[in-house]
Amino acid sequence: MDQEIEIPCFFLCPISLDIMKDPVIVSTGITYDRDSIEKWLFTGKNNSCPVTKQAITETDLTPNHTLRRLIQSWCTLNASYGIERIATPKPLISKSEIEKLIKDSSSSYQNQVKCLKQLRQIVSENPTNKRCLEAAGVPEFLAKIVSNSVDTCNDLYQSNMLENRFDSSRSLMDEALSILYHLDTSETARKCLLNNKKGTNLVMTLTKIMQRGIYESRAYATFLLKNILEVADPMQIILLERELFNEVVQILNDQISHKATTSAIQILVIICPWGRNRHKAVAAGAVSMIIELLMDETSSSERRNSEMAMVVLDMLCQCAEGRAEFLNHGAAIAVVSKKILRVSQITSERAVRVLLSIGRFCATPCLLQEMLQLGVVAKMCLVLQVSCGNKTKEKAKELLKLHARVWRESPCVPRNLYASFPA
């Protein structure tokens, strides 16, 4: 454009500062663009008006049709300056329409397929539809389809029945699983799915899909399992079956996708703070799998993944079985030592904690010499000299003091680092 156009200030959303495409009024009387205020209210978990700071008592958003028509007219008048006309938003679907759609789907398999196709389209059309679907009980409906399909597939698989019935049940499950993930349910809805009163064990269902599903469904099951466990109570997490730990580790091993790997590590972060779960994770092979991930430059190149992997390794090395598995991996000490001062402060702190656990509970003359030769002692001395957090320095100093008699006079410690060796 050769000439700048002054946009009327009341056409701009107070949040995004862009021209509003779908202006809506909140209970405080302020108008916002629907997309911006929905993200503010439902994604950011805020319940106050960004302009007035008053509480928004009603989450229903009233379309400001008058302002939208003014904006559309202004865009049309200024089309010669490159201003594009704002399209009229599609009408939102109602809760009663969704409930009827769900009710009609129960009559036949074909109606279920048709229902899922319509639900997918509704989910993709407008973020507001997601909350309407949630209010109409769609998450529970989808979870039931997924659970029933998994049970049907298991029965058909065991009895070697007709292959087309097996495929139809699986395709129904895959579609419902995908929609349930993209529905992006709220914390309240996820708790309802987890504490289902109708006997549907969604955690076990997702575990079975991770075990036998196609790659895409295994990934969706991993994402959903992470989301569900984030809202679980401690007792629910403590009572998780060993099968789940096996499948999470298998997802890490198969590396279905970068996002699935990240979600699997996040699951281990969520479930491993409890001692009983650490034993289950170690038995599933989590220690060696985490070390392999840390060794793989493509998997550990992302800072957050390296941090979470080291957090998991630290938790697992707090039990004897975890430390034994750690020492059984020939590259474990070298890999952990290498990550110190190279990724982030969190990674360094957790890596030093891992080495301290090994040095405190597993020290043998052979192990202490190996730590010297691999540069662990020199790295601990370096930690004391640089800026890397007081907790990290304290743990490094503690490790050096534990075995000062063996390490202090070693020629493996460079002279420039020897001065930092604690007295």
PDB file of N, CA and C in Angstrom, residues 358-418:
ATOM      1  N   ILE A 358      25.190 -42.501  42.527  1.00  0.00           N
ATOM      2  CA  ILE A 358      26.068 -43.616  42.163  1.00  0.00           C
ATOM      3  C   ILE A 358      27.310 -43.623  43.056  1.00  0.00           C
ATOM      4  N   GLY A 359      27.914 -42.458  43.255  1.00  0.00           N
ATOM      5  CA  GLY A 359      29.126 -42.373  44.069  1.00  0.00           C
ATOM      6  C   GLY A 359      28.881 -42.680  45.527  1.00  0.00           C
ATOM      7  N   ARG A 360      27.680 -42.383  46.022  1.00  0.00           N
ATOM      8  CA  ARG A 360      27.390 -42.598  47.441  1.00  0.00           C
ATOM      9  C   ARG A 360      27.039 -44.047  47.737  1.00  0.00           C
ATOM     10  N   PHE A 361      26.275 -44.697  46.862  1.00  0.00           N
ATOM     11  CA  PHE A 361      25.751 -46.021  47.183  1.00  0.00           C
ATOM     12  C   PHE A 361      26.431 -47.170  46.427  1.00  0.00           C
ATOM     13  N   CYS A 362      27.175 -46.864  45.384  1.00  0.00           N
ATOM     14  CA  CYS A 362      27.718 -47.945  44.541  1.00  0.00           C
ATOM     15  C   CYS A 362      29.242 -47.883  44.415  1.00  0.00           C
ATOM     16  N   ALA A 363      29.909 -47.111  45.272  1.00  0.00           N
ATOM     17  CA  ALA A 363      31.351 -46.887  45.114  1.00  0.00           C
ATOM     18  C   ALA A 363      32.156 -48.165  45.322  1.00  0.00           C
ATOM     19  N   THR A 364      32.964 -48.480  44.340  1.00  0.00           N
ATOM     20  CA  THR A 364      33.965 -49.550  44.423  1.00  0.00           C
ATOM     21  C   THR A 364      35.258 -48.970  43.876  1.00  0.00           C
ATOM     22  N   PRO A 365      36.404 -49.551  44.216  1.00  0.00           N
ATOM     23  CA  PRO A 365      37.669 -49.037  43.667  1.00  0.00           C
ATOM     24  C   PRO A 365      37.635 -48.930  42.139  1.00  0.00           C
ATOM     25  N   CYS A 366      37.037 -49.924  41.501  1.00  0.00           N
ATOM     26  CA  CYS A 366      36.970 -49.934  40.032  1.00  0.00           C
ATOM     27  C   CYS A 366      36.107 -48.775  39.525  1.00  0.00           C
ATOM     28  N   LEU A 367      34.942 -48.558  40.168  1.00  0.00           N
ATOM     29  CA  LEU A 367      34.038 -47.489  39.744  1.00  0.00           C
ATOM     30  C   LEU A 367      34.681 -46.120  39.951  1.00  0.00           C
ATOM     31  N   LEU A 368      35.368 -45.920  41.072  1.00  0.00           N
ATOM     32  CA  LEU A 368      35.999 -44.633  41.350  1.00  0.00           C
ATOM     33  C   LEU A 368      37.092 -44.325  40.326  1.00  0.00           C
ATOM     34  N   GLN A 369      37.818 -45.339  39.921  1.00  0.00           N
ATOM     35  CA  GLN A 369      38.842 -45.139  38.895  1.00  0.00           C
ATOM     36  C   GLN A 369      38.204 -44.814  37.548  1.00  0.00           C
ATOM     37  N   GLU A 370      37.087 -45.481  37.269  1.00  0.00           N
ATOM     38  CA  GLU A 370      36.380 -45.208  36.010  1.00  0.00           C
ATOM     39  C   GLU A 370      35.888 -43.766  35.970  1.00  0.00           C
ATOM     40  N   MET A 371      35.367 -43.280  37.087  1.00  0.00           N
ATOM     41  CA  MET A 371      34.884 -41.895  37.154  1.00  0.00           C
ATOM     42  C   MET A 371      36.031 -40.907  36.970  1.00  0.00           C
ATOM     43  N   LEU A 372      37.194 -41.260  37.476  1.00  0.00           N
ATOM     44  CA  LEU A 372      38.382 -40.428  37.261  1.00  0.00           C
ATOM     45  C   LEU A 372      38.752 -40.377  35.783  1.00  0.00           C
ATOM     46  N   GLN A 373      38.839 -41.566  35.184  1.00  0.00           N
ATOM     47  CA  GLN A 373      39.286 -41.671  33.797  1.00  0.00           C
ATOM     48  C   GLN A 373      38.302 -41.036  32.813  1.00  0.00           C
ATOM     49  N   LEU A 374      36.990 -41.063  33.157  1.00  0.00           N
ATOM     50  CA  LEU A 374      35.981 -40.497  32.262  1.00  0.00           C
ATOM     51  C   LEU A 374      35.813 -38.991  32.451  1.00  0.00           C
ATOM     52  N   GLY A 375      36.591 -38.428  33.364  1.00  0.00           N
ATOM     53  CA  GLY A 375      36.550 -36.979  33.553  1.00  0.00           C
ATOM     54  C   GLY A 375      35.464 -36.483  34.481  1.00  0.00           C
ATOM     55  N   VAL A 376      34.822 -37.389  35.218  1.00  0.00           N
ATOM     56  CA  VAL A 376      33.762 -36.978  36.133  1.00  0.00           C
ATOM     57  C   VAL A 376      34.312 -36.089  37.238  1.00  0.00           C
ATOM     58  N   VAL A 377      35.452 -36.464  37.795  1.00  0.00           N
ATOM     59  CA  VAL A 377      36.047 -35.702  38.904  1.00  0.00           C
ATOM     60  C   VAL A 377      36.444 -34.304  38.414  1.00  0.00           C
ATOM     61  N   ALA A 378      37.070 -34.248  37.251  1.00  0.00           N
ATOM     62  CA  ALA A 378      37.456 -32.951  36.686  1.00  0.00           C
ATOM     63  C   ALA A 378      36.219 -32.088  36.416  1.00  0.00           C
ATOM     64  N   LYS A 379      35.135 -32.718  35.945  1.00  0.00           N
ATOM     65  CA  LYS A 379      33.903 -31.978  35.667  1.00  0.00           C
ATOM     66  C   LYS A 379      33.307 -31.428  36.969  1.00  0.00           C
ATOM     67  N   MET A 380      33.390 -32.204  38.057  1.00  0.00           N
ATOM     68  CA  MET A 380      32.884 -31.736  39.353  1.00  0.00           C
ATOM     69  C   MET A 380      33.693 -30.526  39.843  1.00  0.00           C
ATOM     70  N   CYS A 381      34.993 -30.564  39.641  1.00  0.00           N
ATOM     71  CA  CYS A 381      35.838 -29.428  40.017  1.00  0.00           C
ATOM     72  C   CYS A 381      35.497 -28.197  39.185  1.00  0.00           C
ATOM     73  N   LEU A 382      35.193 -28.426  37.906  1.00  0.00           N
ATOM     74  CA  LEU A 382      34.822 -27.316  37.028  1.00  0.00           C
ATOM     75  C   LEU A 382      33.494 -26.699  37.462  1.00  0.00           C
ATOM     76  N   VAL A 383      32.555 -27.552  37.890  1.00  0.00           N
ATOM     77  CA  VAL A 383      31.260 -27.082  38.376  1.00  0.00           C
ATOM     78  C   VAL A 383      31.448 -26.101  39.532  1.00  0.00           C
ATOM     79  N   LEU A 384      32.428 -26.377  40.403  1.00  0.00           N
ATOM     80  CA  LEU A 384      32.675 -25.510  41.557  1.00  0.00           C
ATOM     81  C   LEU A 384      33.262 -24.155  41.148  1.00  0.00           C
ATOM     82  N   GLN A 385      33.802 -24.072  39.948  1.00  0.00           N
ATOM     83  CA  GLN A 385      34.453 -22.833  39.503  1.00  0.00           C
ATOM     84  C   GLN A 385      33.541 -21.927  38.683  1.00  0.00           C
ATOM     85  N   VAL A 386      32.495 -22.486  38.099  1.00  0.00           N
ATOM     86  CA  VAL A 386      31.649 -21.697  37.200  1.00  0.00           C
ATOM     87  C   VAL A 386      30.308 -21.388  37.862  1.00  0.00           C
ATOM     88  N   SER A 387      29.538 -20.557  37.196  1.00  0.00           N
ATOM     89  CA  SER A 387      28.221 -20.186  37.705  1.00  0.00           C
ATOM     90  C   SER A 387      27.183 -21.174  37.179  1.00  0.00           C
ATOM     91  N   CYS A 388      26.701 -22.026  38.075  1.00  0.00           N
ATOM     92  CA  CYS A 388      25.736 -23.045  37.631  1.00  0.00           C
ATOM     93  C   CYS A 388      24.709 -23.386  38.706  1.00  0.00           C
ATOM     94  N   GLY A 389      24.540 -22.556  39.702  1.00  0.00           N
ATOM     95  CA  GLY A 389      23.525 -22.812  40.726  1.00  0.00           C
ATOM     96  C   GLY A 389      24.117 -23.388  41.993  1.00  0.00           C
ATOM     97  N   ASN A 390      23.657 -22.909  43.134  1.00  0.00           N
ATOM     98  CA  ASN A 390      24.200 -23.349  44.422  1.00  0.00           C
ATOM     99  C   ASN A 390      23.927 -24.813  44.713  1.00  0.00           C
ATOM    100  N   LYS A 391      22.728 -25.292  44.338  1.00  0.00           N
ATOM    101  CA  LYS A 391      22.399 -26.695  44.597  1.00  0.00           C
ATOM    102  C   LYS A 391      23.342 -27.626  43.846  1.00  0.00           C
ATOM    103  N   THR A 392      23.628 -27.274  42.610  1.00  0.00           N
ATOM    104  CA  THR A 392      24.536 -28.097  41.797  1.00  0.00           C
ATOM    105  C   THR A 392      25.928 -28.108  42.417  1.00  0.00           C
ATOM    106  N   LYS A 393      26.405 -26.941  42.852  1.00  0.00           N
ATOM    107  CA  LYS A 393      27.727 -26.847  43.475  1.00  0.00           C
ATOM    108  C   LYS A 393      27.789 -27.669  44.766  1.00  0.00           C
ATOM    109  N   GLU A 394      26.722 -27.608  45.563  1.00  0.00           N
ATOM    110  CA  GLU A 394      26.693 -28.357  46.825  1.00  0.00           C
ATOM    111  C   GLU A 394      26.780 -29.857  46.579  1.00  0.00           C
ATOM    112  N   LYS A 395      26.047 -30.352  45.588  1.00  0.00           N
ATOM    113  CA  LYS A 395      26.073 -31.786  45.284  1.00  0.00           C
ATOM    114  C   LYS A 395      27.438 -32.198  44.729  1.00  0.00           C
ATOM    115  N   ALA A 396      28.021 -31.358  43.879  1.00  0.00           N
ATOM    116  CA  ALA A 396      29.351 -31.662  43.327  1.00  0.00           C
ATOM    117  C   ALA A 396      30.396 -31.710  44.439  1.00  0.00           C
ATOM    118  N   LYS A 397      30.322 -30.746  45.357  1.00  0.00           N
ATOM    119  CA  LYS A 397      31.265 -30.707  46.479  1.00  0.00           C
ATOM    120  C   LYS A 397      31.096 -31.941  47.367  1.00  0.00           C
ATOM    121  N   GLU A 398      29.845 -32.342  47.574  1.00  0.00           N
ATOM    122  CA  GLU A 398      29.575 -33.524  48.396  1.00  0.00           C
ATOM    123  C   GLU A 398      30.168 -34.778  47.777  1.00  0.00           C
ATOM    124  N   LEU A 399      30.039 -34.914  46.453  1.00  0.00           N
ATOM    125  CA  LEU A 399      30.604 -36.078  45.765  1.00  0.00           C
ATOM    126  C   LEU A 399      32.119 -36.087  45.859  1.00  0.00           C
ATOM    127  N   LEU A 400      32.753 -34.926  45.660  1.00  0.00           N
ATOM    128  CA  LEU A 400      34.217 -34.847  45.737  1.00  0.00           C
ATOM    129  C   LEU A 400      34.718 -35.158  47.149  1.00  0.00           C
ATOM    130  N   LYS A 401      34.022 -34.688  48.177  1.00  0.00           N
ATOM    131  CA  LYS A 401      34.436 -34.949  49.554  1.00  0.00           C
ATOM    132  C   LYS A 401      34.318 -36.426  49.918  1.00  0.00           C
ATOM    133  N   LEU A 402      33.295 -37.097  49.341  1.00  0.00           N
ATOM    134  CA  LEU A 402      33.077 -38.511  49.660  1.00  0.00           C
ATOM    135  C   LEU A 402      34.308 -39.362  49.353  1.00  0.00           C
ATOM    136  N   HIS A 403      34.978 -39.035  48.261  1.00  0.00           N
ATOM    137  CA  HIS A 403      36.092 -39.876  47.809  1.00  0.00           C
ATOM    138  C   HIS A 403      37.375 -39.057  47.623  1.00  0.00           C
ATOM    139  N   ALA A 404      37.530 -38.079  48.497  1.00  0.00           N
ATOM    140  CA  ALA A 404      38.696 -37.189  48.398  1.00  0.00           C
ATOM    141  C   ALA A 404      40.005 -37.958  48.510  1.00  0.00           C
ATOM    142  N   ARG A 405      40.055 -38.981  49.352  1.00  0.00           N
ATOM    143  CA  ARG A 405      41.302 -39.745  49.547  1.00  0.00           C
ATOM    144  C   ARG A 405      41.772 -40.396  48.249  1.00  0.00           C
ATOM    145  N   VAL A 406      40.837 -40.869  47.479  1.00  0.00           N
ATOM    146  CA  VAL A 406      41.180 -41.568  46.232  1.00  0.00           C
ATOM    147  C   VAL A 406      41.479 -40.580  45.114  1.00  0.00           C
ATOM    148  N   TRP A 407      40.721 -39.488  45.052  1.00  0.00           N
ATOM    149  CA  TRP A 407      40.771 -38.605  43.900  1.00  0.00           C
ATOM    150  C   TRP A 407      41.715 -37.407  44.044  1.00  0.00           C
ATOM    151  N   ARG A 408      41.984 -36.975  45.261  1.00  0.00           N
ATOM    152  CA  ARG A 408      42.657 -35.690  45.433  1.00  0.00           C
ATOM    153  C   ARG A 408      43.998 -35.604  44.714  1.00  0.00           C
ATOM    154  N   GLU A 409      44.814 -36.602  44.833  1.00  0.00           N
ATOM    155  CA  GLU A 409      46.167 -36.549  44.267  1.00  0.00           C
ATOM    156  C   GLU A 409      46.268 -37.178  42.885  1.00  0.00           C
ATOM    157  N   SER A 410      45.140 -37.465  42.276  1.00  0.00           N
ATOM    158  CA  SER A 410      45.168 -38.150  40.981  1.00  0.00           C
ATOM    159  C   SER A 410      45.692 -37.237  39.870  1.00  0.00           C
ATOM    160  N   PRO A 411      46.544 -37.761  38.997  1.00  0.00           N
ATOM    161  CA  PRO A 411      47.018 -36.983  37.841  1.00  0.00           C
ATOM    162  C   PRO A 411      45.917 -36.755  36.807  1.00  0.00           C
ATOM    163  N   CYS A 412      44.758 -37.434  36.981  1.00  0.00           N
ATOM    164  CA  CYS A 412      43.647 -37.244  36.044  1.00  0.00           C
ATOM    165  C   CYS A 412      42.943 -35.900  36.244  1.00  0.00           C
ATOM    166  N   VAL A 413      43.202 -35.263  37.400  1.00  0.00           N
ATOM    167  CA  VAL A 413      42.603 -33.971  37.665  1.00  0.00           C
ATOM    168  C   VAL A 413      43.571 -32.888  37.190  1.00  0.00           C
ATOM    169  N   PRO A 414      43.229 -32.095  36.194  1.00  0.00           N
ATOM    170  CA  PRO A 414      44.128 -31.041  35.693  1.00  0.00           C
ATOM    171  C   PRO A 414      44.542 -30.078  36.801  1.00  0.00           C
ATOM    172  N   ARG A 415      45.752 -29.588  36.709  1.00  0.00           N
ATOM    173  CA  ARG A 415      46.282 -28.694  37.749  1.00  0.00           C
ATOM    174  C   ARG A 415      45.444 -27.425  37.909  1.00  0.00           C
ATOM    175  N   ASN A 416      44.902 -26.936  36.798  1.00  0.00           N
ATOM    176  CA  ASN A 416      44.116 -25.697  36.878  1.00  0.00           C
ATOM    177  C   ASN A 416      42.785 -25.893  37.598  1.00  0.00           C
ATOM    178  N   LEU A 417      42.364 -27.146  37.753  1.00  0.00           N
ATOM    179  CA  LEU A 417      41.125 -27.430  38.471  1.00  0.00           C
ATOM    180  C   LEU A 417      41.387 -27.925  39.893  1.00  0.00           C
ATOM    181  N   TYR A 418      42.623 -28.272  40.174  1.00  0.00           N
ATOM    182  CA  TYR A 418      42.955 -28.881  41.459  1.00  0.00           C
ATOM    183  C   TYR A 418      42.667 -27.909  42.613  1.00  0.00           C
TER     184      TYR A 418
END
